[in-house]
Coordinates of N, CA and C in Angstrom, one line a residue:
M1 N -17.0 0.8 9.6 CA -15.7 0.4 10.1 C -15.0 0.0 10.8
N2 N -14.4 -0.7 10.4 CA -14.1 -1.5 11.6 C -12.8 -0.4 12.1
E3 N -13.1 -0.8 14.0 CA -12.8 0.2 14.5 C -11.8 -0.2 15.7
N4 N -10.3 -1.8 15.3 CA -9.0 -2.1 16.1 C -8.8 -1.1 15.1
K5 N -8.1 -0.6 15.6 CA -6.2 0.9 15.8 C -5.8 -0.5 14.9
C6 N -5.0 0.1 13.7 CA -3.8 -0.8 12.5 C -3.4 0.0 11.2
L7 N -1.9 0.3 11.5 CA -0.7 0.6 11.4 C -0.3 -0.1 10.4
E8 N -0.8 -0.7 8.8 CA 0.0 -1.3 7.9 C 1.4 0.2 8.6
V9 N 2.2 -0.8 7.2 CA 4.0 -0.4 6.9 C 3.7 -1.0 5.9
C10 N 4.2 -0.2 4.5 CA 4.6 -0.9 3.1 C 6.3 -1.0 3.5
V11 N 6.3 -1.8 2.5 CA 8.0 -2.4 2.5 C 8.5 -3.3 1.3
D12 N 9.4 -3.2 1.0 CA 10.0 -3.8 -1.1 C 11.5 -4.6 0.1
S13 N 11.6 -5.0 1.0 CA 12.7 -5.7 0.7 C 11.9 -6.6 2.6
F14 N 12.9 -7.5 2.3 CA 13.2 -8.9 4.0 C 13.7 -7.5 5.1
S15 N 14.9 -6.6 5.1 CA 15.0 -5.5 6.2 C 13.9 -4.8 6.4
S16 N 13.3 -4.7 5.3 CA 12.4 -3.3 5.8 C 11.1 -3.8 6.7
A17 N 10.7 -5.6 5.8 CA 9.3 -6.4 7.5 C 9.8 -6.4 8.5
M18 N 12.1 -6.5 8.8 CA 12.2 -6.4 9.7 C 12.0 -5.6 10.5
A19 N 11.7 -4.6 10.0 CA 12.2 -2.8 10.8 C 11.3 -2.8 10.7
A20 N 10.4 -2.9 10.3 CA 9.1 -2.6 10.7 C 7.9 -3.6 11.7
I21 N 8.2 -4.3 11.6 CA 7.8 -6.0 12.8 C 8.3 -4.6 14.1
R22 N 9.5 -5.3 14.1 CA 10.0 -4.8 15.6 C 10.3 -3.3 15.9
G23 N 9.5 -2.7 14.7 CA 8.8 -1.1 15.5 C 7.9 -1.0 15.7
G24 N 6.8 -2.1 15.6 CA 5.2 -2.7 15.8 C 4.2 -2.9 15.2
A25 N 4.6 -2.3 13.4 CA 3.4 -2.7 13.3 C 2.9 -3.4 13.1
D26 N 0.8 -3.3 12.6 CA -0.4 -4.8 12.6 C -0.3 -4.9 11.7
R27 N -0.2 -4.4 10.1 CA -0.2 -5.4 9.1 C 1.2 -4.7 7.9
L28 N 2.0 -5.6 7.1 CA 3.0 -5.1 5.9 C 1.9 -5.5 5.0
E29 N 2.1 -5.1 4.1 CA 1.9 -4.2 2.1 C 2.8 -4.5 2.2
L30 N 3.2 -6.0 1.5 CA 4.4 -5.8 0.6 C 4.4 -6.0 -1.3
C31 N 6.2 -5.5 -1.9 CA 6.0 -5.1 -2.9 C 7.2 -5.0 -2.6
T32 N 8.1 -4.7 -4.5 CA 8.9 -4.6 -4.0 C 8.8 -3.2 -5.2
C33 N 10.3 -2.4 -4.9 CA 10.1 -1.1 -5.9 C 9.6 0.5 -5.6
L34 N 9.9 0.5 -4.8 CA 9.1 1.1 -3.6 C 9.0 2.3 -5.0
L35 N 10.4 2.6 -4.8 CA 10.8 3.8 -5.9 C 9.8 4.6 -7.3
A36 N 8.9 2.9 -7.6 CA 7.6 3.0 -8.6 C 6.1 3.5 -8.3
G37 N 6.8 4.0 -6.5 CA 5.1 3.3 -6.2 C 4.5 2.0 -5.9
G38 N 5.6 1.0 -6.5 CA 5.4 -0.5 -5.6 C 5.0 -1.3 -6.7
L39 N 5.8 -2.6 -7.2 CA 5.3 -3.6 -7.8 C 5.2 -4.6 -7.3
T40 N 4.4 -5.5 -7.6 CA 3.7 -6.7 -7.2 C 5.6 -7.7 -6.6
P41 N 5.1 -8.1 -5.6 CA 6.4 -8.4 -5.5 C 6.7 -10.3 -4.8
D42 N 7.1 -11.0 -5.3 CA 8.1 -12.1 -6.2 C 7.7 -13.4 -4.4
V43 N 7.1 -14.2 -5.0 CA 6.5 -15.4 -3.9 C 7.6 -15.5 -3.0
V44 N 9.4 -15.3 -3.7 CA 9.9 -15.8 -2.5 C 10.2 -14.1 -1.6
L45 N 10.3 -14.0 -1.7 CA 10.2 -12.4 -0.8 C 8.8 -12.7 0.5
L46 N 8.2 -12.7 0.4 CA 6.7 -13.6 0.9 C 7.0 -14.5 2.3
E47 N 7.6 -16.4 1.4 CA 7.5 -16.8 1.6 C 9.1 -16.8 3.2
Q48 N 10.2 -15.4 2.3 CA 10.9 -15.2 3.6 C 10.8 -14.8 4.9
I49 N 9.6 -13.8 4.1 CA 9.3 -13.0 5.7 C 8.3 -13.7 6.3
K50 N 7.6 -14.2 5.9 CA 6.8 -16.2 6.7 C 7.8 -16.5 7.7
D51 N 8.2 -16.6 7.0 CA 9.0 -18.0 7.9 C 10.1 -17.1 8.8
E52 N 9.7 -16.1 8.8 CA 10.1 -15.1 10.6 C 9.2 -14.3 11.3
S53 N 8.3 -14.2 10.5 CA 6.6 -13.7 11.4 C 6.0 -14.7 11.2
D54 N 4.3 -14.1 11.8 CA 3.4 -14.0 11.1 C 2.2 -13.6 11.9
I55 N 3.6 -12.5 10.9 CA 2.2 -11.1 11.1 C 1.1 -10.8 9.8
P56 N 0.1 -10.5 10.2 CA -0.8 -11.0 8.8 C 0.7 -9.6 7.8
V57 N 0.2 -10.7 6.0 CA 0.6 -9.6 5.1 C 0.2 -9.4 4.0
R58 N -0.2 -8.1 2.8 CA -1.0 -8.3 2.0 C -0.9 -8.3 1.3
C59 N -0.6 -8.4 -0.2 CA 1.2 -7.6 -1.6 C 0.0 -7.6 -2.8
L60 N 0.4 -5.9 -2.4 CA 0.1 -5.7 -4.1 C 0.6 -6.2 -5.2
M61 N -0.4 -6.0 -6.4 CA -0.5 -6.9 -7.4 C -0.3 -5.3 -8.7
R62 N 0.7 -5.1 -8.8 CA 0.8 -4.1 -10.0 C 1.7 -4.4 -10.6
P63 N 1.4 -4.6 -11.9 CA 2.4 -5.8 -13.1 C 3.6 -4.9 -13.2
R64 N 3.1 -3.2 -13.7 CA 3.6 -2.4 -14.1 C 3.9 -0.9 -13.0
F65 N 4.4 -0.5 -13.2 CA 4.8 0.8 -13.3 C 3.7 2.5 -14.2
G66 N 2.9 3.0 -13.6 CA 1.9 3.8 -15.0 C 0.1 4.6 -14.3
D67 N -0.4 3.8 -15.1 CA -2.0 4.3 -14.8 C -2.2 2.1 -14.5
F68 N -3.5 2.7 -14.3 CA -4.3 1.0 -13.3 C -4.9 0.6 -14.6
L69 N -5.0 1.3 -15.8 CA -5.7 0.9 -17.4 C -5.2 -0.7 -17.8
Y70 N -6.0 -1.8 -17.0 CA -5.0 -2.6 -17.9 C -5.5 -4.2 -18.6
A71 N -4.2 -4.5 -19.6 CA -5.0 -5.3 -20.4 C -5.3 -6.4 -20.5
D72 N -5.6 -7.0 -21.3 CA -6.1 -8.5 -20.2 C -5.1 -9.5 -20.0
D73 N -3.4 -9.5 -20.9 CA -2.9 -9.3 -20.6 C -1.9 -9.7 -18.6
E74 N -2.7 -8.3 -18.8 CA -1.4 -8.3 -17.3 C -2.2 -8.6 -16.5
V75 N -4.4 -8.9 -16.4 CA -4.5 -9.4 -15.7 C -4.8 -10.5 -15.5
A76 N -4.7 -11.2 -16.7 CA -4.6 -12.7 -16.5 C -3.2 -13.1 -15.3
L77 N -2.0 -12.2 -15.9 CA -0.9 -12.5 -15.4 C -1.0 -11.9 -13.8
M78 N -1.6 -11.4 -12.9 CA -1.9 -11.0 -11.9 C -2.8 -11.9 -11.1
E79 N -4.2 -12.5 -12.0 CA -4.5 -13.6 -11.9 C -3.7 -14.9 -11.3
K80 N -2.4 -15.5 -11.9 CA -1.7 -15.7 -11.6 C -0.3 -15.7 -10.1
Q81 N -0.2 -14.4 -10.0 CA 0.4 -14.5 -9.4 C -0.2 -14.0 -8.2
I82 N -1.1 -13.7 -8.4 CA -2.6 -14.3 -6.4 C -2.3 -15.2 -6.6
K83 N -2.5 -16.3 -7.0 CA -2.3 -17.3 -6.8 C -1.4 -18.4 -6.7
N84 N -0.3 -17.7 -6.8 CA 0.8 -18.4 -6.8 C 1.1 -17.3 -4.9
L85 N 0.9 -16.6 -4.7 CA 1.2 -16.0 -3.3 C 0.7 -16.2 -2.7
R86 N -0.9 -16.4 -2.6 CA -1.8 -17.2 -2.3 C -1.4 -18.5 -1.2
Y87 N -1.1 -19.3 -2.3 CA 0.0 -20.4 -1.7 C 0.9 -20.3 -0.9
A88 N 1.5 -19.9 -1.0 CA 3.3 -19.4 -0.2 C 2.3 -18.3 1.3
G89 N 1.2 -17.8 0.9 CA 0.7 -17.7 2.6 C 0.9 -16.5 2.1
A90 N 0.6 -15.4 1.4 CA -0.3 -14.3 1.9 C -1.5 -14.1 2.1
D91 N -2.1 -13.3 3.3 CA -3.6 -13.0 3.5 C -3.7 -12.2 3.4
G92 N -3.5 -11.8 1.9 CA -4.6 -10.6 0.9 C -4.1 -10.1 0.5
F93 N -4.8 -9.3 -0.4 CA -4.2 -8.8 -1.2 C -4.7 -7.5 -1.3
V94 N -4.0 -6.1 -2.3 CA -4.3 -5.5 -3.2 C -4.5 -4.8 -4.8
I95 N -5.3 -4.3 -4.3 CA -5.9 -4.4 -6.0 C -6.2 -3.5 -6.8
G96 N -6.4 -2.8 -7.7 CA -6.9 -2.2 -8.2 C -6.8 -1.9 -9.9
C97 N -8.0 -1.5 -10.4 CA -8.5 -1.9 -12.2 C -9.2 -0.8 -12.1
L98 N -9.4 0.4 -13.1 CA -10.1 1.2 -13.1 C -10.3 1.0 -15.9
T99 N -11.6 1.5 -15.5 CA -11.4 2.5 -17.4 C -11.0 3.7 -17.5
K100 N -10.7 3.0 -19.4 CA -10.2 4.4 -19.5 C -11.1 6.0 -18.5
E101 N -12.2 5.6 -18.3 CA -13.3 5.8 -18.1 C -12.8 6.9 -16.6
G102 N -11.5 6.4 -16.3 CA -11.9 6.9 -14.2 C -13.5 5.8 -13.6
E103 N -13.8 4.4 -14.4 CA -14.2 4.4 -13.4 C -13.8 2.7 -13.0
L104 N -14.3 2.1 -12.1 CA -13.8 1.2 -11.3 C -13.5 -0.1 -12.2
D105 N -13.3 -1.2 -13.2 CA -13.2 -1.2 -14.0 C -13.8 -3.2 -13.1
G106 N -15.6 -2.5 -12.7 CA -15.6 -4.1 -12.2 C -15.5 -5.9 -13.0
F107 N -15.2 -5.7 -14.1 CA -15.3 -7.5 -14.7 C -13.7 -7.7 -14.4
K108 N -13.3 -6.1 -14.9 CA -11.5 -7.1 -14.7 C -11.1 -7.1 -12.6
M109 N -11.5 -6.1 -11.7 CA -11.6 -5.9 -10.9 C -12.4 -7.7 -10.4
E110 N -13.7 -8.1 -10.5 CA -13.8 -9.8 -10.7 C -13.0 -10.9 -10.7
R111 N -12.3 -11.2 -11.6 CA -10.8 -11.8 -12.0 C -9.8 -11.6 -10.7
L112 N -9.5 -11.3 -10.3 CA -8.6 -10.7 -9.3 C -9.4 -11.7 -7.7
I113 N -10.9 -10.9 -7.5 CA -11.4 -11.1 -6.5 C -11.1 -12.7 -6.5
S114 N -11.8 -12.8 -7.6 CA -11.6 -14.7 -7.9 C -11.1 -15.3 -8.2
A115 N -9.5 -14.4 -8.3 CA -7.9 -15.0 -8.1 C -8.1 -15.4 -6.4
A116 N -8.4 -14.4 -5.8 CA -7.9 -14.3 -4.3 C -8.4 -14.7 -3.7
G117 N -9.6 -15.7 -3.8 CA -9.5 -16.6 -3.4 C -10.7 -16.5 -1.5
G118 N -10.9 -15.8 -2.0 CA -11.6 -15.0 0.4 C -11.1 -14.5 1.2
K119 N -9.5 -14.1 -0.3 CA -9.4 -13.4 1.3 C -8.8 -12.1 0.8
S120 N -8.6 -11.7 3.0 CA -8.5 -9.6 2.4 C -8.1 -9.2 1.1
L121 N -9.0 -8.5 1.1 CA -8.7 -7.2 0.1 C -8.9 -5.9 0.9
T122 N -8.0 -5.3 -0.2 CA -7.5 -3.5 0.0 C -7.6 -3.2 -1.7
L123 N -8.3 -1.4 -1.8 CA -8.7 -1.3 -3.0 C -7.1 0.0 -3.3
H124 N -5.6 0.1 -3.5 CA -5.3 0.7 -3.3 C -5.4 2.1 -3.9
R125 N -4.8 2.5 -4.2 CA -4.9 4.0 -4.6 C -4.8 4.5 -6.2
A126 N -5.3 3.5 -6.6 CA -6.0 3.8 -8.1 C -7.5 4.3 -7.4
F127 N -8.1 4.2 -6.0 CA -9.6 5.4 -6.1 C -8.7 6.3 -6.0
D128 N -7.1 6.6 -5.5 CA -7.0 8.0 -5.5 C -7.1 9.0 -7.1
V129 N -7.6 8.1 -8.0 CA -7.5 8.7 -9.5 C -8.2 8.4 -10.3
S130 N -9.5 7.5 -9.4 CA -10.6 7.8 -10.3 C -11.7 9.2 -10.6
R131 N -12.5 8.8 -11.2 CA -13.7 10.8 -11.3 C -13.9 10.4 -10.0
D132 N -14.6 9.5 -9.8 CA -15.9 10.3 -8.6 C -15.4 9.1 -7.4
G133 N -15.0 9.6 -6.6 CA -14.7 8.8 -5.2 C -14.9 8.4 -4.5
I134 N -16.6 8.9 -4.5 CA -17.6 8.0 -3.6 C -18.1 8.0 -4.3
K135 N -18.5 6.6 -5.8 CA -19.4 6.3 -6.8 C -18.4 5.1 -7.0
C136 N -16.7 5.1 -6.9 CA -15.9 4.5 -6.8 C -16.2 3.7 -5.9
A137 N -16.3 4.4 -4.0 CA -16.0 3.2 -2.7 C -17.9 2.1 -2.6
H138 N -18.7 3.5 -3.4 CA -19.3 2.4 -3.1 C -19.5 1.6 -3.9
D139 N -19.1 1.8 -5.6 CA -18.7 -0.2 -6.3 C -17.9 -1.0 -5.4
A140 N -16.9 0.0 -4.8 CA -15.7 -1.0 -4.6 C -16.8 -1.8 -2.7
V141 N -17.7 -1.8 -2.2 CA -18.6 -2.1 -1.4 C -19.5 -3.2 -1.5
A142 N -19.4 -3.5 -3.4 CA -20.4 -3.1 -4.1 C -19.5 -5.2 -4.4
L143 N -18.4 -4.9 -4.9 CA -17.3 -6.2 -5.4 C -17.0 -6.5 -3.8
G144 N -17.3 -6.2 -2.5 CA -16.1 -6.6 -1.3 C -15.1 -6.9 -1.4
I145 N -15.2 -5.4 -1.4 CA -13.6 -5.7 -0.7 C -14.2 -4.6 0.7
D146 N -12.9 -4.5 1.6 CA -12.5 -4.9 2.5 C -12.1 -3.1 3.5
T147 N -10.7 -2.7 2.0 CA -10.2 -2.1 2.8 C -9.9 -1.1 1.6
I148 N -10.4 0.7 1.1 CA -10.1 1.5 1.3 C -8.4 1.9 1.0
L149 N -7.8 1.7 0.2 CA -6.1 3.1 0.9 C -6.8 4.2 0.5
T150 N -6.2 5.0 0.7 CA -6.8 6.9 0.5 C -5.6 7.4 0.6
S151 N -5.1 8.6 0.0 CA -4.5 10.0 0.6 C -6.4 10.9 0.5
G152 N -7.4 10.3 0.6 CA -8.4 11.7 0.1 C -8.2 12.1 -0.7
Q153 N -7.7 11.2 -1.8 CA -7.5 12.0 -3.8 C -7.1 13.4 -3.1
A154 N -5.9 13.4 -3.0 CA -4.8 14.3 -3.1 C -3.3 13.9 -2.8
K155 N -2.7 14.9 -3.3 CA -1.4 14.7 -3.2 C -0.6 13.5 -1.6
S156 N -1.5 14.0 0.0 CA -1.1 13.5 0.5 C -2.4 13.2 1.7
A157 N -2.6 12.7 2.8 CA -3.6 12.4 3.2 C -4.2 14.1 4.3
W158 N -3.3 14.2 4.3 CA -3.5 15.1 5.1 C -4.0 16.5 4.5
D159 N -2.9 16.5 3.1 CA -3.8 17.7 2.2 C -5.2 17.7 2.4
G160 N -5.8 16.3 1.7 CA -6.5 15.7 1.8 C -8.0 15.0 2.7
R161 N -7.6 15.5 3.7 CA -8.2 15.2 4.9 C -9.7 16.3 4.7
D162 N -10.3 16.4 3.9 CA -11.1 16.5 3.8 C -12.4 15.7 2.3
F163 N -11.5 15.9 2.0 CA -12.2 15.0 1.2 C -12.6 13.2 1.9
L164 N -11.4 13.2 2.6 CA -11.2 11.5 3.6 C -12.5 11.7 5.0
A165 N -12.3 13.5 5.4 CA -14.0 13.0 6.0 C -15.8 13.0 5.5
D166 N -15.1 13.4 4.9 CA -17.3 13.0 2.8 C -16.5 11.4 3.4
L167 N -15.8 10.8 3.0 CA -15.9 9.7 2.9 C -16.7 8.2 3.8
V168 N -16.0 9.1 4.5 CA -16.1 8.5 7.0 C -17.3 9.0 6.5
G169 N -18.2 9.6 5.8 CA -18.9 10.2 5.9 C -20.3 9.7 5.3
E170 N -19.8 9.0 4.6 CA -20.5 7.4 3.8 C -21.2 7.2 5.2
N171 N -20.4 5.7 5.5 CA -20.3 5.3 6.4 C -20.9 3.8 6.2
L172 N -19.6 3.9 4.6 CA -19.7 2.5 3.8 C -19.5 1.0 4.5
P173 N -19.4 -0.3 5.0 CA -19.4 -1.0 5.5 C -18.4 -1.3 5.4
L174 N -16.6 -1.2 5.4 CA -15.5 -1.1 4.9 C -14.8 -0.4 6.0
T175 N -13.4 -0.6 6.1 CA -12.6 0.0 6.2 C -11.9 0.8 5.8
I176 N -11.8 2.6 5.7 CA -10.8 3.7 5.4 C -9.0 3.8 5.4
M177 N -8.8 3.0 5.0 CA -7.4 3.4 5.5 C -6.6 4.7 4.8
A178 N -6.4 5.8 5.7 CA -5.6 7.0 5.8 C -4.3 6.9 4.8
G179 N -2.9 7.2 4.1 CA -1.9 6.7 3.7 C -1.5 8.1 2.3
A180 N -0.1 8.2 2.3 CA 0.9 9.1 1.9 C 1.1 10.1 2.5
G181 N 1.9 10.1 2.8 CA 2.7 11.5 3.5 C 2.5 11.3 4.7
V182 N 2.4 9.6 5.7 CA 2.0 9.0 7.2 C 3.1 8.9 8.2
N183 N 3.4 10.5 8.8 CA 3.9 10.4 9.7 C 3.4 9.3 11.1
A184 N 4.4 9.8 12.4 CA 3.3 10.1 13.9 C 2.6 10.9 14.0
D185 N 2.9 12.2 13.4 CA 2.5 13.6 13.6 C 1.1 14.0 13.0
V186 N 0.9 12.9 11.6 CA 0.2 13.0 10.3 C -1.0 12.3 11.0
I187 N 0.1 10.8 11.9 CA -1.6 10.3 12.9 C -2.6 11.1 13.8
K188 N -1.6 11.8 14.4 CA -2.3 12.9 15.5 C -3.0 13.7 14.9
K189 N -3.3 14.6 14.1 CA -3.3 15.5 13.8 C -5.0 14.6 12.5
L190 N -4.7 13.8 12.2 CA -5.7 13.3 11.5 C -6.9 12.7 12.7
R191 N -6.2 12.4 13.3 CA -6.7 11.3 14.6 C -8.0 12.5 15.6
E192 N -7.5 13.9 15.5 CA -8.0 14.4 16.3 C -9.5 15.4 15.7
I193 N -9.1 15.3 14.6 CA -10.6 16.1 13.4 C -11.2 14.6 12.3
L194 N -10.5 13.2 12.8 CA -11.4 12.1 12.1 C -11.4 11.2 12.6
P195 N -12.4 9.7 12.5 CA -13.1 9.4 13.7 C -11.3 7.8 12.1
I196 N -10.4 7.8 11.7 CA -10.3 6.8 11.3 C -9.0 6.7 12.0
D197 N -8.6 5.1 12.3 CA -8.1 4.1 13.2 C -6.9 3.3 12.2
T198 N -7.4 3.5 11.1 CA -6.3 2.4 10.6 C -5.5 3.2 9.5
F199 N -4.1 3.7 9.9 CA -2.9 4.7 8.8 C -2.2 3.4 7.8
H200 N -1.4 3.9 6.4 CA -0.4 3.5 5.7 C 0.5 4.3 6.0
M201 N 1.8 3.4 6.1 CA 2.7 4.4 6.2 C 4.1 3.6 5.8
S202 N 4.9 4.4 4.8 CA 5.7 3.4 4.0 C 7.7 3.7 5.8
G203 N 7.4 4.5 5.8 CA 9.0 5.3 6.6 C 9.8 4.9 6.1
K204 N 10.0 5.3 5.2 CA 11.0 4.7 4.5 C 12.7 5.8 4.9
V205 N 13.6 5.3 4.5 CA 14.7 6.7 5.6 C 16.1 6.0 4.2
T206 N 16.5 7.3 3.6 CA 17.9 6.8 2.6 C 18.7 6.2 3.3
L207 N 19.5 5.2 2.9 CA 20.1 5.0 3.2 C 21.6 4.8 2.2
Q208 N 22.6 5.0 2.6 CA 24.2 5.3 1.7 C 23.9 3.9 1.6
S209 N 24.9 3.7 0.3 CA 25.9 2.0 -0.8 C 26.8 2.2 0.2
G210 N 26.7 1.1 -0.1 CA 28.0 0.4 0.5 C 29.6 0.9 -0.2
M211 N 28.7 1.0 -0.9 CA 30.0 0.3 -2.7 C 31.6 2.4 -2.2
E212 N 32.1 0.9 -1.6 CA 33.2 2.4 -2.2 C 34.4 2.6 -3.4
F213 N 34.1 1.8 -4.6 CA 34.1 1.6 -5.7 C 33.2 2.9 -7.0
R214 N 33.2 3.7 -6.7 CA 31.6 3.8 -7.6 C 32.3 4.3 -9.0
R215 N 31.5 3.8 -10.0 CA 31.4 4.8 -11.3 C 30.4 5.1 -12.1
E216 N 30.5 6.7 -11.4 CA 29.5 7.8 -11.9 C 29.3 7.6 -13.7
G217 N 28.0 8.2 -13.5 CA 27.4 8.4 -15.6 C 26.9 7.1 -15.6
V218 N 26.6 6.3 -15.3 CA 26.2 4.9 -15.7 C 24.6 4.2 -14.9
P219 N 23.9 5.7 -15.0 CA 22.6 5.2 -14.8 C 21.8 3.9 -15.3
M220 N 21.2 3.7 -13.5 CA 21.0 1.8 -14.3 C 19.4 2.1 -14.7
G221 N 18.9 3.1 -14.0 CA 17.4 3.1 -14.1 C 16.8 4.2 -14.3
L222 N 16.2 5.2 -14.0 CA 15.4 6.6 -14.7 C 16.5 7.5 -13.9
P223 N 16.2 8.6 -15.4 CA 17.0 9.4 -15.1 C 17.0 10.7 -13.7
G224 N 18.9 10.1 -13.4 CA 17.9 11.5 -11.6 C 18.4 10.3 -10.7
L225 N 17.9 9.8 -10.9 CA 18.4 8.5 -9.4 C 19.6 7.9 -9.1
D226 N 20.0 8.0 -7.6 CA 21.1 8.0 -7.6 C 21.4 6.5 -7.3
E227 N 22.1 5.8 -7.8 CA 22.3 4.5 -8.1 C 22.7 4.8 -6.7
F228 N 23.6 4.8 -6.3 CA 23.8 4.2 -4.3 C 23.2 4.5 -3.3
Q229 N 21.6 4.9 -3.4 CA 21.4 6.0 -2.3 C 20.2 4.6 -2.2
I230 N 20.2 3.4 -0.9 CA 18.9 2.5 -0.8 C 17.9 3.1 0.1
W231 N 16.2 3.2 -0.7 CA 15.9 3.1 1.2 C 14.8 1.8 1.6
Q232 N 14.9 2.8 2.6 CA 13.9 1.3 3.9 C 13.8 1.6 4.7
T233 N 12.7 1.2 5.7 CA 11.7 1.3 6.2 C 12.3 2.0 8.1
D234 N 11.7 2.7 8.4 CA 13.1 3.1 10.3 C 12.4 2.5 10.3
E235 N 12.9 1.6 11.0 CA 11.8 1.4 12.6 C 12.1 2.4 14.0
A236 N 12.1 3.7 13.8 CA 11.8 4.2 14.9 C 10.6 4.7 14.5
A237 N 10.7 5.3 13.1 CA 9.7 6.6 12.7 C 8.1 5.9 13.1
V238 N 8.5 3.6 12.5 CA 7.6 3.0 12.7 C 6.3 2.6 14.5
R239 N 7.8 3.0 15.0 CA 7.3 2.9 16.2 C 7.2 3.8 17.9
E240 N 6.8 5.3 16.3 CA 6.9 6.7 16.5 C 5.5 6.5 15.9
A241 N 5.0 6.3 15.3 CA 3.6 6.0 14.9 C 2.9 4.9 15.3
A242 N 3.5 4.1 15.3 CA 2.4 3.0 16.5 C 1.8 3.6 17.7
A243 N 3.1 4.1 18.7 CA 2.6 4.2 19.6 C 1.9 5.4 20.4
V244 N 1.8 6.1 18.9 CA 1.1 7.7 18.9 C 0.0 6.9 18.7
L245 N -0.7 5.7 17.3 CA -1.9 5.5 17.0 C -2.8 4.5 18.2
R246 N -1.8 4.0 19.2 CA -1.6 3.6 20.0 C -2.2 4.5 22.3
G247 N -1.9 5.9 21.4 CA -2.0 6.3 22.7 C -0.8 6.4 24.2
K248 N -0.2 5.9 23.3 CA 0.6 5.6 24.4 C 1.3 6.9 24.5
T249 N 2.0 7.8 23.8 CA 2.9 8.8 23.6 C 1.8 9.8 22.5
E250 N 2.3 11.8 23.5 CA 2.3 12.6 22.0 C 3.1 12.6 21.5
C251 N 2.5 12.7 19.7 CA 3.5 13.4 19.0 C 4.5 14.6 19.4

């Protein structure tokens, strides 16, 4: 298990990336559409961030909203996207494919791993909906995954703390990164009971649109979404979490 403290911040825009960097993030997970749990980012967005910072960036590979049972054409799409993002400067990739039985799909994972060309690899929260988390973790090790992002197969990392403890107890040769509902307070509480030094957060805050004219009742997405709200990473939330992780302040 990596002993270095690391705060990874999930971002889906240039503005959020810059806020995370200013706040003290150690690494970014880059995606688009956090409202849908995150989808594969655009190459140009990665390039835009890399033009401004040398912070390590791992790109989420998720071609659509929904489950992690991917058809061959979806895997082929991700293979091409990985190669394009790799050439654009991605430092790693965040991947996950399951079988219909809820096991890690080794064949499809190997296709994505091959496309990554030796870059760092995170198993994303497909892990959290797998049938047997411990077996899935061992399968990830066998595939060469270096990090598992997990909430402990629960709604949040704090709720999943007992399973996180079980997972850490396996002493696997990879990093367990706690994510979902993570903020400065959760980092403090989890580190009091678990030897976890790597955390994943979005630190998002809801901003109001600058639109003055607003035509109501014309939804552009899922029913119930407010078209005049924007999610963005909160620099202050990242700074507070980074400070707690590094032991510079009390939450």
